[in-house]
mmCIF file of C-alpha atoms in Angstrom:
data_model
loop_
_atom_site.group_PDB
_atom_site.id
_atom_site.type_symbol
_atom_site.label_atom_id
_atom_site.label_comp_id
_atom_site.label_asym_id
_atom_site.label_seq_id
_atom_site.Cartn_x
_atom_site.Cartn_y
_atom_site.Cartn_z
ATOM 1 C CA UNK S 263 11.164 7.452 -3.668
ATOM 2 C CA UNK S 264 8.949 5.480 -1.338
ATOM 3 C CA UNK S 265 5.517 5.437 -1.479
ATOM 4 C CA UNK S 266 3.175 4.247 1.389
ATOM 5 C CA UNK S 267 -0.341 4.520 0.395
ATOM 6 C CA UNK S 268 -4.150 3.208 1.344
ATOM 7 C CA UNK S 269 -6.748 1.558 -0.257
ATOM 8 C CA UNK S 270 -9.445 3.159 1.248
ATOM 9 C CA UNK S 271 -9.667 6.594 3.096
ATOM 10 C CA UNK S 272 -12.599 5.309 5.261
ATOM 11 C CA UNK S 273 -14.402 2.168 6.436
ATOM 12 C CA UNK S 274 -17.647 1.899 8.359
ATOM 13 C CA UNK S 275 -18.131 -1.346 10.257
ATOM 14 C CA UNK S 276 -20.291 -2.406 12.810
ATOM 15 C CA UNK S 277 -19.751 -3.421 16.088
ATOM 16 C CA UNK S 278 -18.462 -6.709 16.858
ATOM 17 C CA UNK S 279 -17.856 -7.376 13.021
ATOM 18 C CA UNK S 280 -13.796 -7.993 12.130
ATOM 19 C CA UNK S 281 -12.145 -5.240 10.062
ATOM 20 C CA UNK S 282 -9.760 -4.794 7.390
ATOM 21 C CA UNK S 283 -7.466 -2.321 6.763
ATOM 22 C CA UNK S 284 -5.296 -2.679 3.684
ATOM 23 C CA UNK S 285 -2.222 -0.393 2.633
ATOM 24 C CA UNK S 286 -0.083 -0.809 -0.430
ATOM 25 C CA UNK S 287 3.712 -0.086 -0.979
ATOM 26 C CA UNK S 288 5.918 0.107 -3.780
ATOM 27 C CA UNK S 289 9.063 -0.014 -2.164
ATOM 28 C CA UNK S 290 10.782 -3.601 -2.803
ATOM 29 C CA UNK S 291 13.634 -2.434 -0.576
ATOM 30 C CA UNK S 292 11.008 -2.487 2.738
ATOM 31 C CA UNK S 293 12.243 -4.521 5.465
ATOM 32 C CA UNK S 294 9.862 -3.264 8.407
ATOM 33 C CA UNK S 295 6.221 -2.207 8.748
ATOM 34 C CA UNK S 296 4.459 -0.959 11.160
ATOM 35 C CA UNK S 297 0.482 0.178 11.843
ATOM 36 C CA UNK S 298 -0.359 3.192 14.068
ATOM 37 C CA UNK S 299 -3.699 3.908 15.724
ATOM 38 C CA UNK S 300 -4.659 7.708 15.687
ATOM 39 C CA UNK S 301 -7.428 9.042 18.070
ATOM 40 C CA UNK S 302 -8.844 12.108 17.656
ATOM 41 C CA UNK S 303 -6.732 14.994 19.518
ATOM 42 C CA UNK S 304 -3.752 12.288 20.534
ATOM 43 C CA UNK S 305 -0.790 11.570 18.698
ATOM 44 C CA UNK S 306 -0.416 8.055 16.812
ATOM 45 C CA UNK S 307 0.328 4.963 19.021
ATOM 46 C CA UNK S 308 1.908 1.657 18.120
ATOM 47 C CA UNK S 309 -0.290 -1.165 17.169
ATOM 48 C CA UNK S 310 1.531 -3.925 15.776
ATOM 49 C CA UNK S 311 4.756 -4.408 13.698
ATOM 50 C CA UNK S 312 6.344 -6.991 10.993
ATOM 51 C CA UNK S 313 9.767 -7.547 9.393
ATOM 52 C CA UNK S 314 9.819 -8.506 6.240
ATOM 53 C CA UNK S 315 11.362 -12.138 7.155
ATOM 54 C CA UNK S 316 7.562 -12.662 8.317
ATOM 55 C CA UNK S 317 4.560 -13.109 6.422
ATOM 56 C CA UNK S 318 1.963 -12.314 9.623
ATOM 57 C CA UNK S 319 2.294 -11.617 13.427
ATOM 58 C CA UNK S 320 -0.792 -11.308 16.046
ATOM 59 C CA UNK S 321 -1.497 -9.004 18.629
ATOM 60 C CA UNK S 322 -4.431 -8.984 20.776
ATOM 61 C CA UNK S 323 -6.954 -8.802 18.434
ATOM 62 C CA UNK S 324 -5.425 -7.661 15.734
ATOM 63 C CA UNK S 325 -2.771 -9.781 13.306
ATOM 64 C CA UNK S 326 -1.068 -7.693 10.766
ATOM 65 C CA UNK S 327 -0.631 -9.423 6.872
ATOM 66 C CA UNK S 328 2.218 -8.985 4.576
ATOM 67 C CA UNK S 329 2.303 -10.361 1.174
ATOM 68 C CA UNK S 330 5.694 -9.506 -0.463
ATOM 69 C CA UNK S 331 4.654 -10.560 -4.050
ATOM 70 C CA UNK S 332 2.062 -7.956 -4.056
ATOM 71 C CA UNK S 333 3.762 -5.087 -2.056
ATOM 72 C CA UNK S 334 0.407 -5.724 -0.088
ATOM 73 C CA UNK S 335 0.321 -4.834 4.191
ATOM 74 C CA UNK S 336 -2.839 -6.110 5.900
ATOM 75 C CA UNK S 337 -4.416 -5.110 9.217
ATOM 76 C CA UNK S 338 -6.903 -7.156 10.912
ATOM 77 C CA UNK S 339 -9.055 -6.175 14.030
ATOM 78 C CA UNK S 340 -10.942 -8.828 15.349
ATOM 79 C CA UNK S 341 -14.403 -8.386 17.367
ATOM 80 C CA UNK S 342 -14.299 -4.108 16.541
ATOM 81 C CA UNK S 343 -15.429 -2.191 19.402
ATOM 82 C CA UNK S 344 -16.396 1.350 19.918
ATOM 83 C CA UNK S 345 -13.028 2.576 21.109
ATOM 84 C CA UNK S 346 -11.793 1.392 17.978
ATOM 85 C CA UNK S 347 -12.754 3.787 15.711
ATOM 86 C CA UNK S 348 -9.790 6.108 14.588
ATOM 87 C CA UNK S 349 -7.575 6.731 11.889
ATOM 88 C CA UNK S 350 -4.386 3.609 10.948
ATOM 89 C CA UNK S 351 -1.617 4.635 9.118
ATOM 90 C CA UNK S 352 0.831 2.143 8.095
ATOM 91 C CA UNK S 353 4.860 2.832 7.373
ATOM 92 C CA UNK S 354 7.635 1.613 6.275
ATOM 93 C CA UNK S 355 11.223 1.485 6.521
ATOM 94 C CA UNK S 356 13.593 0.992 3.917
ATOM 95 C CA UNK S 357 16.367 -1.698 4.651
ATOM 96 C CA UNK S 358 18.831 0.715 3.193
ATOM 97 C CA UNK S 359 18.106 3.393 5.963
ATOM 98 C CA UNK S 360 20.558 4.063 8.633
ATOM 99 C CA UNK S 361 18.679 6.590 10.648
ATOM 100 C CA UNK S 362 15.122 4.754 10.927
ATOM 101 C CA UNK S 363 13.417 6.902 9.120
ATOM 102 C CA UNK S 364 9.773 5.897 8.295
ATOM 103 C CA UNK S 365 7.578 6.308 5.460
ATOM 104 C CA UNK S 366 4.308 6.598 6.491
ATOM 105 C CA UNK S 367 0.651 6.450 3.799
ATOM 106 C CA UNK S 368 -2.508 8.781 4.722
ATOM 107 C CA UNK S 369 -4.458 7.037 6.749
ATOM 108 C CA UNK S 370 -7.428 5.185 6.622
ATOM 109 C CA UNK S 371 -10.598 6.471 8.687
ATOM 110 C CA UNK S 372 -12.145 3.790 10.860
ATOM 111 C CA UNK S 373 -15.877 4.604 11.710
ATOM 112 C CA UNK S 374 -17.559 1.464 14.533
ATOM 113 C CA UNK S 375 -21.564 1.956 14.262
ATOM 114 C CA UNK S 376 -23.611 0.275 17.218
ATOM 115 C CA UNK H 109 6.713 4.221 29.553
ATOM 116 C CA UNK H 110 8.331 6.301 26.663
ATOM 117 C CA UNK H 111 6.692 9.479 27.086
ATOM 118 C CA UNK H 112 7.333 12.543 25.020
ATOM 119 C CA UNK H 113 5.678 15.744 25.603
ATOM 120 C CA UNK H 114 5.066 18.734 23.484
ATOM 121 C CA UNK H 115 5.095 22.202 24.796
ATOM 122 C CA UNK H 116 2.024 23.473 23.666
ATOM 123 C CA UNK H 117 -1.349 21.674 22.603
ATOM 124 C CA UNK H 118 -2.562 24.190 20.699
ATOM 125 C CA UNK H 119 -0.918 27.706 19.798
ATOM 126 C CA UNK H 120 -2.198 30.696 17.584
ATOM 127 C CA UNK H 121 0.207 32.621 16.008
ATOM 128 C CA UNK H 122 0.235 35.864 13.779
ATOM 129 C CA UNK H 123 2.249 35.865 10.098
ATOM 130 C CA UNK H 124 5.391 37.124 10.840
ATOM 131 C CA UNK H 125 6.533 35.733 14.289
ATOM 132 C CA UNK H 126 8.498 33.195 15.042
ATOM 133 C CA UNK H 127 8.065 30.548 16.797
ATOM 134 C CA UNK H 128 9.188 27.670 18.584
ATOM 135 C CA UNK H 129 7.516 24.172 18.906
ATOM 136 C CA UNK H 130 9.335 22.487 21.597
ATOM 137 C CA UNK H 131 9.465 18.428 22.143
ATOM 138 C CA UNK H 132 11.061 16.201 24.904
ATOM 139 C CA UNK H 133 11.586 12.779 25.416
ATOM 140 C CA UNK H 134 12.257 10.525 28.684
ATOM 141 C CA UNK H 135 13.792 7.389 27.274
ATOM 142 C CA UNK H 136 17.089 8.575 25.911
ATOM 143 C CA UNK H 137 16.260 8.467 22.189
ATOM 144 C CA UNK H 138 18.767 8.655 20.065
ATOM 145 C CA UNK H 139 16.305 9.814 16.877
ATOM 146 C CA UNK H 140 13.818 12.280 17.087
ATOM 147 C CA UNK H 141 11.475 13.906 14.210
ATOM 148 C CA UNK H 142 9.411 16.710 13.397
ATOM 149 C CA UNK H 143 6.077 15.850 11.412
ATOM 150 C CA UNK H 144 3.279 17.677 10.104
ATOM 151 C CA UNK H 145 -0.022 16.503 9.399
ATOM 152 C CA UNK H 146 -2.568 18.026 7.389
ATOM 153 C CA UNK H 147 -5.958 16.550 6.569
ATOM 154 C CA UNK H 148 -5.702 14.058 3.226
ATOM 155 C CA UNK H 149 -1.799 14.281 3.025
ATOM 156 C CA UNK H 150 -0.812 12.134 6.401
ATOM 157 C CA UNK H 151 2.418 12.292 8.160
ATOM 158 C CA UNK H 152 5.572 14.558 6.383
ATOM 159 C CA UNK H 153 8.364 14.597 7.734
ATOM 160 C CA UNK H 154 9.661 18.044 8.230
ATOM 161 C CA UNK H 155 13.627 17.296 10.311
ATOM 162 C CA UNK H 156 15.135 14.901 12.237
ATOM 163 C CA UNK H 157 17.867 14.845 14.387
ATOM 164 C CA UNK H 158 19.796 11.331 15.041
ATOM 165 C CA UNK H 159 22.244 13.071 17.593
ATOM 166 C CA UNK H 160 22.770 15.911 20.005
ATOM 167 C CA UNK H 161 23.568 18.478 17.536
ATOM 168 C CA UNK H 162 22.663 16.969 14.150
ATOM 169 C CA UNK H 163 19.858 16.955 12.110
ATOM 170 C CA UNK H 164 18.638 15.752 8.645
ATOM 171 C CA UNK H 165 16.142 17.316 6.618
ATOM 172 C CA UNK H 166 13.281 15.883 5.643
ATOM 173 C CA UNK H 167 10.477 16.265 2.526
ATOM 174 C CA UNK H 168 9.491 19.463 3.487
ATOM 175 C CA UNK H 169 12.216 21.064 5.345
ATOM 176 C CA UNK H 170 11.243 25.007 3.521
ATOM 177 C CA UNK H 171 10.514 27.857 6.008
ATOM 178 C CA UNK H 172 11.406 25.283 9.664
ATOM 179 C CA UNK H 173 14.702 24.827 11.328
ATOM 180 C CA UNK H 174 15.537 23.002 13.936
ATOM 181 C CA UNK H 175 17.618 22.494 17.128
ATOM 182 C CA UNK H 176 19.010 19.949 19.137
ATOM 183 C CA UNK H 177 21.172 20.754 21.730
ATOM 184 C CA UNK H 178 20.425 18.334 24.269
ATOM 185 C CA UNK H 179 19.584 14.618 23.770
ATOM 186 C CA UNK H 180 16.082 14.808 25.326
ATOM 187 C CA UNK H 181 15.086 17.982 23.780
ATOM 188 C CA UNK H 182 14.227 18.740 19.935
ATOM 189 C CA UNK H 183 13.179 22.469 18.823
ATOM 190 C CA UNK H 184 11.162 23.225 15.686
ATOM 191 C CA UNK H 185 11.467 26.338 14.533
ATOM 192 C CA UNK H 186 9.426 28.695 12.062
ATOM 193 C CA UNK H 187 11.256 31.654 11.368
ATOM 194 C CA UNK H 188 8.184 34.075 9.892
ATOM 195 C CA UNK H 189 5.135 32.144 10.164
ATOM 196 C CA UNK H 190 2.888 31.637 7.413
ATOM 197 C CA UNK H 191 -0.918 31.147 7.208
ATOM 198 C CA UNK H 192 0.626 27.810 5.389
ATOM 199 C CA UNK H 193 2.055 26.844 7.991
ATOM 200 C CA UNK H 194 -1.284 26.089 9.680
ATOM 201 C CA UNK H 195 -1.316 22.206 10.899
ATOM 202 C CA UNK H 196 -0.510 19.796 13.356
ATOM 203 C CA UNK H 197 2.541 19.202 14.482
ATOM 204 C CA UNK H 198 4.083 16.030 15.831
ATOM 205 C CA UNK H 199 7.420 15.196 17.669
ATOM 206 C CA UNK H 200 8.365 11.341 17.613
ATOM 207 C CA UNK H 201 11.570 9.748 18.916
ATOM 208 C CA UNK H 202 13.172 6.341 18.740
ATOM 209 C CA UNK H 203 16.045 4.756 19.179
ATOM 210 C CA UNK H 204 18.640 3.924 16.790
ATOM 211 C CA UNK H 205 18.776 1.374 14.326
ATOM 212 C CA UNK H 206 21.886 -0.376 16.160
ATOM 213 C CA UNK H 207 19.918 -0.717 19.630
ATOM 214 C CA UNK H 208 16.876 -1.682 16.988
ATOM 215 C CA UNK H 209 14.942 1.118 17.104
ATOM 216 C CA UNK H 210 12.401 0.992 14.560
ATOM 217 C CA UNK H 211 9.038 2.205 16.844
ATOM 218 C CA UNK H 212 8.328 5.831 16.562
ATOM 219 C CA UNK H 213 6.696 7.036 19.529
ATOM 220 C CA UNK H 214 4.726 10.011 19.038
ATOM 221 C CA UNK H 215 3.764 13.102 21.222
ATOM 222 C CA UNK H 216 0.024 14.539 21.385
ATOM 223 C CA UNK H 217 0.830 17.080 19.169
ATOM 224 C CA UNK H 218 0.268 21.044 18.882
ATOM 225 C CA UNK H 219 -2.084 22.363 16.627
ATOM 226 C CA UNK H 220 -0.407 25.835 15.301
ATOM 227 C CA UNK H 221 -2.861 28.291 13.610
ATOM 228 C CA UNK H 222 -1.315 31.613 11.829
ATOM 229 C CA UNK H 223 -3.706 34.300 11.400
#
């Protein structure tokens, strides 16, 4: 089956510094990604998302990655601030999937230090 | 605004009951799901429903049912609560693939302690 997983559970950065948040997939049949902010006590919001057609897209501040060769998804926040610190998941959907189902990797644990 | 609300934010139950985690959605979704998340193991999906009326299960689909009887409104169910059954639970919806929904948009959640 798929599988949607993280680098690294946590990363410490300080303020104003960019960050990276990396996430790794096996699934070759992926055709959509997407990265989800988690605050503490909320449920997950939408970030940013890529199709598979794409190699990068940019939001405000952030521009998410995708290297196909390397099964390899990418998230870049630009300028962190305070208010970014939370947990990103990334998921995926398999191009084979008729009901939009997402696959979705643990997390990674943003911490912004002053 | 999508918005979907959860009945509860946080509930304590005792072993035994059963109970009902209810989750509504304004934007005429065609999909909705039932996660939990526990610390270390992310998002798993429990059910989802792509119509009034249907449902699919999910990778952990043991000891939860579900309902959907109306299009804005998706039930999760635990029939005799377990201490294991301790988490956070999230509703999502989207819309379908045809009208390219591919977005999940979650609710705050309900935290659900057994005792």
């Amino acid at each position: 089956g798929e599988s949607v997983g993280l680098h690294l559970p946590t990363l410490s950065v300080q303020e104003g510094d960019n960050s990276i948040i990396n996430c790794a997939y096996s699934n070759s049949a992926s055709d959509y990604f997407i990265w989800y902010k988690q605050e503490s006590g909320k449920g997950p919001q939408f970030i940013i998302d890529i199709r598979s057609n794409m190699d990068k897209r940019q939001g405000q501040r952030v521009t998410v990655l995708l290297n196909k060769t390397v099964k390899h998804l990418s998230l870049q926040i630009a300028a962190t601030q305070p208010g970014d610190s939370a947990v990103y998941f990334c998921a995926e959907k398999d191009r084979g999937s008729t009901l939009g189902r997402l696959y979705f990797g643990r997390g990674t644990q943003l911490t912004v230090w002053p | 605004d999508v918005k979907v609300t959860q009945s509860s934010r946080y509930l304590v139950k005792r072993t035994g009951e059963k109970v009902f985690l209810e989750c509504v959605q304004d934007m005429d979704h065609e999909n909705m799901f039932w996660y939990r998340q526990d610390p270390g193991l992310g998002l798993r999906l429990i059910y989802f429903s792509y119509d009034v009326k249907m449902k699919e299960k999910g990778d952990i689909p043991e000891g939860y049912s579900v309902s959907r009887e109306k299009k804005e409104r998706f039930s999760l169910i635990l029939e005799s609560a377990s201490t294991n059954q301790t988490s956070m639970y999230l509703c999502a919806s989207s819309l379908s693939l045809v009208a390219g929904g591919y977005e999940q948009y979650f609710g705050p959640g309900t935290r659900l302690t057994v005792t």
